[in-house]
Amino acid sequence: MPGTKKVFVKTFGCQMNVYDSERITESLMSYGYTPTEQPDEAEVIILNTCHIREKAAEKVYSELGRYRQIKDERRDQGLLTTVTVAGCVAQAEGAEIMARSPVVDLVIGPQSYHRLAEMVFRAQSESRRLVDTNFPEVDKFQTLPKRSPEAPPLPGQIRSASAFLTVQEGCDKFCTFCVVPYTRGMEYSRPVDQLVAEAQELVDRGVREITLLGQNVNAYHGEGSDGKPWSLARLIDAIAELPGLDRVRYTTSHPKDMSDDLIAAHRNQPKLMPYLHLPFQAGSDRILGAMNRKHTVDEYRRLIDKIRAARSDIALSTDIIVGFPGETAAEFAETLKLVEDIGFAQAFSFKYSARPGTPAAKIVDQIPEEEKAQRLALLQNLLSTQTSRFNEGCVGRVIPVLFERPGRNDGQIVGRSPYLQPVHASGMLDQLGQIFPVEISHAGPNSLLGVIRAA
Ligand code: SAH
Ligand code: SF4
Ligand code: F3S
């Protein structure tokens, strides 16, 4: 039952935060709140934060500066505003946020979202500042309200024909550069029955494509309906069985957990989309060792061969870090070589960012900023050439597109190809939420243009 009170949620970071923001919003909606995109009309402001790189974490404080102004202006009008910091920065720096930012009323870590609505109301009614960054025993997913048939309208963040579903959380891999094991806790897989039920709720609200999420989603080993641990491949098959659901994706995968049954699913499960995000981080064995990635370059290459043998047209995507402490020019050249040899459809690349509390931050041999920037520019140049090449390879083909939102130009709609490329075509709004074959006429650096053909 939507009410007049409003909640504003701003999300940084990975898809898991997008999913969490959706659950947080829905939990406040169940108490009569309506989502808004205007923070100045919100009784409750929630900032869902990311700690992965320094830049991401710094954004928190600049955002909070804006909210302080809004809170002051609203107070002058006699209006109450409760500012909450959630997400990975909340988990990592809860006490510091409280000390540095008096505007914040509540700090809450990702494992406590089932208590978020109640904590917001307590902060309001008791006029107290609260921090909850414990790792609770109870399963937050069991306690959060069910997915209602009404998706929260958060344009740009939530594509209603396509939804995220977190199936696994946390990480025990402890790569030496990474904060996630500290901010998200130990790896935990949700049970299959719970996930199939939630997937059904999403399908009931019109979702046609579900992306299964986890920091190491392919390490999924949740309890199956037979009481035994199921692999991600089995979970995908179970979810793909839901009538009305057309597409399944998963992300992010770790090379170490890319099992044979998951690779086979790319051959055998028609609803599993031909797209794989498989970060390799660095092209040198020495750096991979220092990163504690637990695999070699050669193992990665052989894995890609196997995956391509199962599904030759698969679009490969990856994450790469440049300038890890001690990375030499020759070692960086090995990263370029690996990219050249494999050929990626998509990639995300980053300058190494030293994170407090991680082992790599203590290595003395940090790479200067300018050097990192130069390496990143070289790498991104190569990667964008590869993306363009992949996109150009689609011209002339007819490919199925799930249309998700109106385009910027009138009369245009935008959807996704099986390879996750945005595809623009002339179409009507009533075609959103459906899949149509599209003949691709043009390829841009980041998207495709085409014409809808009769289904
Ligand atoms: N679980 C995923 C990664 C999640 S974090 C995996 O293991 O592949 C997303 C990406 O951020 C990582 O793949 C990595 O490329 C990048 N990243 C993480 N920590 C970083 C750091 N300290 N500096 C720069 N990039 C980082
Ligand atoms: Fe971070 Fe490594 Fe875990 Fe990925 S696998 S979340 S990079 S520690
Ligand atoms: Fe960022 Fe936390 Fe995701 S640190 S990348 S929001 S798991």
Coordinates of C-alpha atoms and ligand atoms in Angstrom, one line a residue:
M1 CA 0.0 0.0 0.0
P2 CA 2.0 3.1 -1.2
G3 CA 1.8 6.1 1.1
T4 CA 2.8 9.7 1.1
K5 CA 6.1 9.2 2.9
K6 CA 9.0 8.9 0.5
V7 CA 12.3 7.1 0.4
F8 CA 15.3 8.0 -1.8
V9 CA 17.9 5.3 -2.4
K10 CA 21.2 6.1 -4.2
T11 CA 23.3 3.2 -5.2
F12 CA 27.0 2.8 -5.9
G13 CA 29.1 -0.3 -6.6
C14 CA 28.3 -3.7 -8.1
Q15 CA 25.1 -5.4 -9.2
M16 CA 24.8 -6.9 -5.8
N17 CA 24.3 -3.4 -4.4
V18 CA 21.6 -2.8 -7.1
Y19 CA 19.9 -5.9 -5.9
D20 CA 20.2 -4.9 -2.3
S21 CA 18.8 -1.5 -3.0
E22 CA 15.8 -3.1 -4.6
R23 CA 15.2 -5.2 -1.5
I24 CA 15.7 -2.3 0.8
T25 CA 13.3 -0.2 -1.2
E26 CA 10.7 -2.9 -1.2
S27 CA 11.1 -3.4 2.6
L28 CA 10.3 0.3 3.1
M29 CA 7.4 0.1 0.6
S30 CA 5.9 -2.7 2.7
Y31 CA 5.7 0.0 5.5
G32 CA 3.9 2.5 3.2
Y33 CA 6.9 4.3 1.7
T34 CA 7.0 5.4 -2.0
P35 CA 10.3 5.5 -3.8
T36 CA 11.4 8.9 -5.2
E37 CA 14.2 10.1 -7.3
Q38 CA 14.3 13.5 -5.5
P39 CA 16.2 13.4 -2.3
D40 CA 14.8 16.7 -1.1
E41 CA 11.3 15.2 -0.9
A42 CA 12.4 12.1 1.0
E43 CA 11.8 11.4 4.7
V44 CA 14.3 8.6 4.4
I45 CA 17.5 8.9 2.4
I46 CA 19.6 5.8 2.0
L47 CA 23.1 5.7 0.5
N48 CA 24.2 2.3 -0.6
T49 CA 27.9 2.4 -0.8
C50 CA 30.9 0.7 -2.4
H51 CA 34.4 0.3 -0.9
I52 CA 36.2 -1.5 -3.7
R53 CA 38.5 1.3 -4.8
E54 CA 39.4 4.6 -3.1
K55 CA 37.5 6.7 -5.5
A56 CA 34.3 4.7 -4.9
A57 CA 34.6 5.1 -1.1
E58 CA 35.3 8.9 -1.4
K59 CA 32.0 9.4 -3.2
V60 CA 30.3 8.7 0.1
Y61 CA 31.5 11.9 1.7
S62 CA 30.7 14.1 -1.2
E63 CA 27.1 12.7 -1.3
L64 CA 26.7 13.2 2.4
G65 CA 27.6 16.8 1.9
R66 CA 24.6 17.2 -0.4
Y67 CA 22.3 15.4 2.1
R68 CA 23.4 17.7 4.9
Q69 CA 22.2 20.6 3.0
I70 CA 18.9 18.9 2.1
K71 CA 18.4 17.9 5.7
D72 CA 19.0 21.4 6.9
E73 CA 16.6 22.9 4.4
R74 CA 13.9 20.4 5.3
R75 CA 14.4 21.0 9.0
D76 CA 13.8 24.7 8.4
Q77 CA 10.4 23.6 6.9
G78 CA 9.7 21.5 9.9
L79 CA 10.4 18.2 8.0
L80 CA 12.3 15.3 9.4
T81 CA 14.9 13.5 7.3
T82 CA 16.7 10.3 8.3
V83 CA 20.0 9.7 6.5
T84 CA 21.2 6.1 6.4
V85 CA 24.6 4.8 5.1
A86 CA 24.4 1.2 4.0
G87 CA 26.6 -1.1 1.9
C88 CA 30.3 -1.9 2.0
V89 CA 31.7 1.4 3.2
A90 CA 29.2 1.2 6.1
Q91 CA 30.5 -2.2 6.9
A92 CA 34.1 -1.2 6.7
E93 CA 34.1 2.3 8.2
G94 CA 30.9 2.5 10.3
A95 CA 32.4 4.2 13.3
E96 CA 34.4 6.6 11.2
I97 CA 31.4 7.7 9.2
M98 CA 29.5 8.4 12.4
A99 CA 32.4 10.5 13.7
R100 CA 33.1 12.4 10.4
S101 CA 29.5 13.0 9.3
P102 CA 27.0 14.2 11.9
V103 CA 24.3 14.2 9.2
V104 CA 24.2 10.4 9.3
D105 CA 21.6 8.9 11.6
L106 CA 22.1 5.2 10.8
V107 CA 24.9 3.1 9.6
I108 CA 23.9 -0.5 8.6
G109 CA 26.0 -3.3 7.0
P110 CA 24.9 -5.5 4.1
Q111 CA 24.1 -8.5 6.4
S112 CA 21.5 -6.6 8.4
Y113 CA 19.1 -5.3 5.8
H114 CA 16.3 -7.4 7.2
R115 CA 16.5 -5.0 10.2
L116 CA 16.8 -1.8 8.2
A117 CA 13.2 -0.6 8.2
E118 CA 13.0 -1.2 12.0
M119 CA 16.3 0.6 12.6
V120 CA 15.2 3.6 10.5
F121 CA 12.0 3.9 12.6
R122 CA 14.0 3.5 15.8
A123 CA 16.5 6.2 14.8
Q124 CA 13.4 8.5 14.0
S125 CA 11.4 7.8 17.1
E126 CA 14.3 7.7 19.6
S127 CA 16.2 10.6 17.9
R128 CA 19.3 8.4 18.3
R129 CA 22.2 7.6 16.0
L130 CA 22.6 3.9 15.5
V131 CA 25.2 1.6 14.0
D132 CA 24.6 -2.1 13.0
T133 CA 27.5 -3.8 11.4
N134 CA 27.3 -7.2 13.0
F135 CA 27.2 -10.4 11.0
P136 CA 23.9 -11.8 12.3
E137 CA 23.1 -15.5 12.6
V138 CA 19.7 -15.3 11.0
D139 CA 19.2 -15.6 7.2
K140 CA 18.3 -12.0 6.2
F141 CA 16.8 -13.3 3.0
Q142 CA 14.2 -15.3 4.9
T143 CA 13.2 -12.3 7.0
L144 CA 13.0 -9.7 4.2
P145 CA 9.5 -9.2 2.8
K146 CA 8.7 -11.3 -0.3
R147 CA 9.1 -9.8 -3.7
S148 CA 5.8 -8.0 -4.3
P149 CA 4.2 -8.0 -7.8
E150 CA 5.0 -4.2 -7.9
A151 CA 8.6 -3.5 -8.7
P152 CA 9.9 -0.3 -7.2
P153 CA 10.2 2.3 -10.0
L154 CA 13.8 3.2 -10.0
P155 CA 14.5 4.1 -13.6
G156 CA 18.0 3.5 -14.9
Q157 CA 18.7 1.1 -12.0
I158 CA 16.1 -1.5 -12.4
R159 CA 15.1 -2.9 -15.7
S160 CA 11.8 -4.5 -15.1
A161 CA 12.1 -7.1 -17.9
S162 CA 15.4 -8.1 -16.4
A163 CA 16.2 -8.6 -12.8
F164 CA 19.1 -9.5 -10.5
L165 CA 18.9 -12.3 -8.0
T166 CA 21.7 -12.7 -5.4
V167 CA 22.3 -16.4 -5.0
Q168 CA 25.6 -16.3 -3.2
E169 CA 27.2 -13.7 -1.0
G170 CA 30.6 -13.0 0.5
C171 CA 33.9 -14.4 -0.4
D172 CA 36.7 -16.5 1.2
K173 CA 39.2 -16.2 -1.6
F174 CA 41.1 -13.3 -0.1
C175 CA 42.8 -11.9 -3.2
T176 CA 45.4 -9.6 -1.7
F177 CA 44.1 -6.4 -3.3
C178 CA 40.4 -6.9 -2.4
V179 CA 38.1 -5.7 0.5
V180 CA 35.1 -7.9 -0.3
P181 CA 35.9 -10.7 2.1
Y182 CA 36.0 -8.1 4.9
T183 CA 32.9 -6.1 3.8
R184 CA 30.7 -9.0 2.8
G185 CA 31.9 -11.7 5.1
M186 CA 32.3 -15.4 4.4
E187 CA 30.9 -17.1 1.4
Y188 CA 27.3 -18.2 1.8
S189 CA 25.0 -19.8 -0.8
R190 CA 21.2 -19.4 -0.5
P191 CA 19.1 -22.7 -0.7
V192 CA 17.7 -23.7 -4.1
D193 CA 14.1 -23.7 -3.0
Q194 CA 14.3 -20.2 -1.7
L195 CA 15.8 -19.0 -5.0
V196 CA 13.4 -20.8 -7.2
A197 CA 10.5 -19.2 -5.2
E198 CA 12.0 -15.8 -5.5
A199 CA 12.7 -16.3 -9.2
Q200 CA 9.0 -17.2 -9.6
E201 CA 8.0 -14.0 -7.8
L202 CA 10.1 -12.0 -10.3
V203 CA 8.6 -13.8 -13.2
D204 CA 5.1 -13.0 -11.8
R205 CA 6.0 -9.3 -12.0
G206 CA 6.9 -9.6 -15.7
V207 CA 10.6 -10.4 -15.5
R208 CA 11.8 -12.3 -18.6
E209 CA 15.5 -12.4 -17.8
I210 CA 17.3 -13.2 -14.5
T211 CA 20.9 -12.6 -13.7
L212 CA 22.1 -14.8 -10.8
L213 CA 24.6 -12.8 -8.7
G214 CA 27.4 -13.6 -6.4
Q215 CA 31.0 -12.4 -5.8
N216 CA 32.0 -15.9 -6.8
V217 CA 28.7 -17.0 -8.2
N218 CA 30.2 -20.2 -9.8
A219 CA 31.3 -21.4 -6.4
Y220 CA 27.6 -21.6 -5.6
H221 CA 26.8 -24.7 -3.5
G222 CA 23.4 -24.1 -2.0
E223 CA 21.3 -26.8 -0.5
G224 CA 19.1 -28.5 -3.2
S225 CA 15.6 -29.9 -2.9
D226 CA 17.3 -33.3 -2.1
G227 CA 19.1 -31.8 0.9
K228 CA 22.5 -32.1 -1.0
P229 CA 24.6 -29.2 -2.2
W230 CA 23.8 -28.2 -5.8
S231 CA 26.2 -26.6 -8.2
L232 CA 25.4 -23.4 -10.1
A233 CA 24.7 -25.4 -13.2
R234 CA 22.0 -27.3 -11.5
L235 CA 20.5 -24.1 -10.0
I236 CA 20.5 -22.6 -13.5
D237 CA 18.6 -25.6 -14.9
A238 CA 16.1 -25.4 -12.0
I239 CA 15.5 -21.7 -12.6
A240 CA 15.4 -22.1 -16.4
E241 CA 12.5 -24.5 -16.0
L242 CA 10.2 -21.6 -14.9
P243 CA 7.6 -21.0 -17.6
G244 CA 7.7 -17.4 -18.8
L245 CA 11.4 -16.9 -18.0
D246 CA 13.4 -16.7 -21.3
R247 CA 16.9 -15.9 -20.3
V248 CA 19.3 -16.7 -17.5
R249 CA 22.7 -15.1 -16.9
Y250 CA 25.2 -15.3 -14.0
T251 CA 28.0 -13.1 -12.7
T252 CA 30.8 -12.8 -11.4
S253 CA 32.7 -16.0 -11.9
H254 CA 36.2 -17.0 -10.7
P255 CA 38.4 -19.0 -13.0
K256 CA 39.1 -21.5 -10.3
D257 CA 35.4 -22.4 -9.9
M258 CA 34.6 -22.7 -13.6
S259 CA 33.5 -26.4 -13.4
D260 CA 32.9 -28.8 -16.3
D261 CA 29.1 -29.0 -15.6
L262 CA 28.8 -25.2 -15.8
I263 CA 30.8 -25.1 -19.1
A264 CA 28.5 -27.9 -20.4
A265 CA 25.5 -25.8 -19.5
H266 CA 26.6 -23.2 -22.1
R267 CA 26.2 -26.0 -24.6
N268 CA 23.1 -27.7 -23.3
Q269 CA 20.9 -25.1 -21.6
P270 CA 19.2 -23.0 -24.3
K271 CA 18.0 -20.3 -21.8
L272 CA 21.6 -19.7 -20.6
M273 CA 22.9 -16.6 -22.5
P274 CA 26.2 -16.9 -24.4
Y275 CA 28.0 -14.4 -22.2
L276 CA 30.6 -15.0 -19.6
H277 CA 32.3 -12.5 -17.3
L278 CA 35.5 -14.2 -16.1
P279 CA 38.0 -11.8 -14.5
F280 CA 41.7 -12.7 -15.0
Q281 CA 43.1 -9.5 -13.3
A282 CA 46.7 -9.9 -14.6
G283 CA 48.6 -11.6 -17.4
S284 CA 51.7 -12.6 -15.5
D285 CA 52.0 -15.6 -13.3
R286 CA 54.2 -13.8 -10.8
I287 CA 51.5 -11.1 -10.3
L288 CA 48.7 -13.6 -10.2
G289 CA 50.6 -15.3 -7.4
A290 CA 51.1 -12.1 -5.5
M291 CA 47.4 -11.4 -6.0
N292 CA 46.6 -14.8 -4.5
R293 CA 44.4 -15.6 -7.5
K294 CA 45.1 -19.3 -7.3
H295 CA 45.5 -20.0 -11.0
T296 CA 48.1 -19.4 -13.8
V297 CA 47.8 -17.6 -17.1
D298 CA 48.0 -20.9 -18.9
E299 CA 45.2 -22.4 -16.9
Y300 CA 43.1 -19.4 -17.8
R301 CA 43.9 -19.8 -21.5
R302 CA 43.0 -23.5 -21.4
L303 CA 39.7 -22.7 -19.6
I304 CA 38.8 -20.2 -22.4
D305 CA 39.5 -22.9 -25.0
K306 CA 37.2 -25.3 -23.2
I307 CA 34.4 -22.7 -22.9
R308 CA 34.7 -21.8 -26.6
A309 CA 34.6 -25.4 -27.5
A310 CA 31.3 -25.7 -25.7
R311 CA 29.8 -22.4 -27.1
S312 CA 31.8 -21.0 -30.0
D313 CA 30.0 -17.6 -30.2
I314 CA 30.2 -16.8 -26.5
A315 CA 30.9 -13.2 -25.6
L316 CA 33.8 -13.0 -23.1
S317 CA 34.2 -10.3 -20.6
T318 CA 36.8 -9.7 -17.9
D319 CA 38.2 -7.5 -15.2
I320 CA 41.8 -6.4 -15.2
I321 CA 43.9 -4.5 -12.7
V322 CA 47.0 -2.5 -13.9
G323 CA 49.8 -1.4 -11.7
F324 CA 49.5 -4.0 -8.9
P325 CA 52.4 -3.3 -6.5
G326 CA 55.7 -4.4 -8.1
E327 CA 54.2 -4.9 -11.6
T328 CA 57.0 -4.3 -14.1
A329 CA 56.6 -3.0 -17.6
A330 CA 57.3 -6.5 -18.9
E331 CA 54.7 -8.0 -16.7
F332 CA 52.2 -5.4 -17.9
A333 CA 53.1 -6.3 -21.4
E334 CA 52.0 -9.9 -20.6
T335 CA 48.5 -8.5 -19.7
L336 CA 48.3 -6.9 -23.1
K337 CA 49.4 -10.1 -24.8
L338 CA 46.8 -12.2 -23.0
V339 CA 44.1 -9.7 -24.1
E340 CA 45.3 -9.7 -27.6
D341 CA 45.3 -13.5 -27.8
I342 CA 41.9 -14.1 -26.3
G343 CA 39.8 -11.2 -27.7
F344 CA 37.2 -9.9 -25.4
A345 CA 33.7 -8.6 -26.3
Q346 CA 33.7 -6.4 -23.1
A347 CA 36.0 -5.6 -20.3
F348 CA 36.4 -3.6 -17.1
S349 CA 39.9 -2.3 -16.3
F350 CA 41.1 -0.5 -13.3
K351 CA 44.2 1.2 -11.8
Y352 CA 45.2 -0.7 -8.7
S353 CA 43.9 1.1 -5.6
A354 CA 45.5 0.4 -2.3
R355 CA 42.8 -0.5 0.2
P356 CA 43.1 -0.3 4.0
G357 CA 43.6 -3.6 5.7
T358 CA 44.4 -5.6 2.6
P359 CA 47.8 -7.3 2.3
A360 CA 48.8 -5.7 -1.1
A361 CA 48.4 -2.3 0.4
K362 CA 51.4 -3.1 2.6
I363 CA 53.8 -4.0 -0.3
V364 CA 56.4 -1.2 -0.4
D365 CA 56.8 -1.2 -4.2
Q366 CA 53.7 0.8 -5.1
I367 CA 53.5 1.9 -8.8
P368 CA 53.3 5.7 -9.4
E369 CA 49.9 7.1 -10.4
E370 CA 51.2 8.4 -13.8
E371 CA 52.6 5.0 -14.7
K372 CA 49.3 3.3 -13.8
A373 CA 47.4 5.9 -15.8
Q374 CA 49.6 5.3 -18.9
R375 CA 49.2 1.5 -18.6
L376 CA 45.4 1.8 -18.2
A377 CA 45.2 4.1 -21.3
L378 CA 47.1 1.6 -23.4
L379 CA 45.0 -1.3 -22.2
Q380 CA 41.7 0.4 -22.6
N381 CA 42.7 1.4 -26.2
L382 CA 43.2 -2.3 -27.0
L383 CA 40.0 -3.3 -25.3
S384 CA 37.8 -0.8 -27.0
T385 CA 39.2 -2.0 -30.4
Q386 CA 38.2 -5.5 -29.4
T387 CA 34.7 -4.4 -28.4
S388 CA 34.2 -2.6 -31.6
R389 CA 35.4 -5.6 -33.6
F390 CA 33.0 -7.9 -31.7
N391 CA 30.1 -5.4 -32.3
E392 CA 30.9 -5.1 -36.0
G393 CA 30.8 -8.9 -36.3
C394 CA 27.0 -8.7 -35.5
V395 CA 26.2 -6.4 -38.4
G396 CA 24.0 -8.3 -40.9
R397 CA 22.9 -10.9 -38.4
V398 CA 19.4 -11.3 -37.0
I399 CA 19.5 -11.6 -33.3
P400 CA 16.9 -11.9 -30.5
V401 CA 16.6 -8.7 -28.4
L402 CA 14.8 -8.4 -25.1
F403 CA 13.5 -4.8 -25.1
E404 CA 13.7 -3.1 -21.8
R405 CA 13.3 0.7 -21.9
P406 CA 12.4 3.6 -24.2
G407 CA 15.3 5.0 -26.1
R408 CA 16.5 8.6 -25.9
N409 CA 15.1 9.4 -29.3
D410 CA 11.3 9.3 -29.8
G411 CA 10.0 6.2 -31.4
Q412 CA 13.1 4.2 -30.3
I413 CA 13.3 1.4 -27.8
V414 CA 16.4 -0.3 -26.3
G415 CA 17.1 -3.8 -25.3
R416 CA 19.9 -6.3 -24.9
S417 CA 21.2 -8.9 -27.3
P418 CA 22.1 -12.4 -25.9
Y419 CA 25.7 -11.0 -25.8
L420 CA 24.5 -8.2 -23.5
Q421 CA 25.1 -5.4 -26.0
P422 CA 22.5 -2.6 -25.9
V423 CA 20.5 -2.7 -29.1
H424 CA 18.5 0.3 -30.4
A425 CA 15.5 -0.1 -32.8
S426 CA 12.4 1.8 -33.9
G427 CA 9.5 0.4 -31.9
M428 CA 6.5 1.0 -29.7
L429 CA 6.5 1.2 -25.9
D430 CA 4.1 -1.8 -25.9
Q431 CA 6.9 -3.9 -27.3
L432 CA 8.9 -3.4 -24.1
G433 CA 9.3 -6.5 -22.0
Q434 CA 9.3 -8.8 -25.1
I435 CA 11.8 -10.4 -27.3
F436 CA 12.0 -9.7 -31.0
P437 CA 14.4 -10.7 -33.8
V438 CA 16.4 -7.7 -34.8
E439 CA 18.4 -7.3 -38.0
I440 CA 21.6 -5.4 -37.0
S441 CA 22.4 -2.6 -39.4
H442 CA 25.1 -0.6 -37.6
A443 CA 27.6 -1.2 -34.8
G444 CA 28.8 1.6 -32.5
P445 CA 31.6 1.3 -29.9
N446 CA 29.2 0.4 -27.2
S447 CA 25.9 -0.5 -28.8
L448 CA 24.1 -1.8 -31.9
L449 CA 21.4 -0.4 -34.1
G450 CA 18.9 -2.5 -36.0
V451 CA 15.4 -3.1 -37.4
I452 CA 12.8 -5.3 -35.8
R453 CA 11.8 -8.2 -38.1
A454 CA 8.5 -10.0 -37.8
A455 CA 8.7 -12.6 -35.0
Ligands
SAH1 N1 34.7 -11.4 -7.3 C1 35.1 -10.8 -8.4 C2 35.5 -9.4 -8.3 C3 34.7 -8.4 -7.6 S1 35.4 -6.8 -7.4 C4 36.4 -11.6 -8.9 O1 37.0 -12.3 -8.1 O2 36.7 -11.5 -10.1 C5 35.3 -6.3 -9.1 C6 36.6 -5.9 -9.7 O3 37.2 -4.8 -9.1 C7 37.7 -7.0 -9.6 O4 37.5 -8.0 -10.5 C8 38.9 -6.2 -9.8 O5 39.3 -6.1 -11.1 C9 38.5 -4.8 -9.3 N2 39.2 -4.5 -8.0 C10 39.0 -5.1 -6.8 N3 39.8 -4.6 -5.9 C11 40.5 -3.6 -6.5 C12 41.5 -2.7 -6.1 N4 42.0 -2.7 -4.8 N5 42.1 -1.9 -7.0 C13 41.6 -1.9 -8.3 N6 40.7 -2.7 -8.7 C14 40.1 -3.6 -7.8
SF4_2 FE1 37.7 -10.0 -4.1 FE2 39.1 -12.1 -5.0 FE3 36.9 -12.5 -3.7 FE4 36.8 -11.5 -6.1 S1 37.5 -13.6 -5.5 S2 35.6 -10.8 -4.4 S3 38.6 -10.2 -6.2 S4 38.7 -11.6 -2.8
F3S3 FE1 31.6 -2.5 -4.0 FE2 30.8 -4.0 -2.0 FE3 30.1 -4.6 -4.5 S1 32.8 -3.1 -2.2 S2 31.9 -3.9 -5.6 S3 29.5 -2.8 -3.4 S4 30.5 -6.1 -2.9

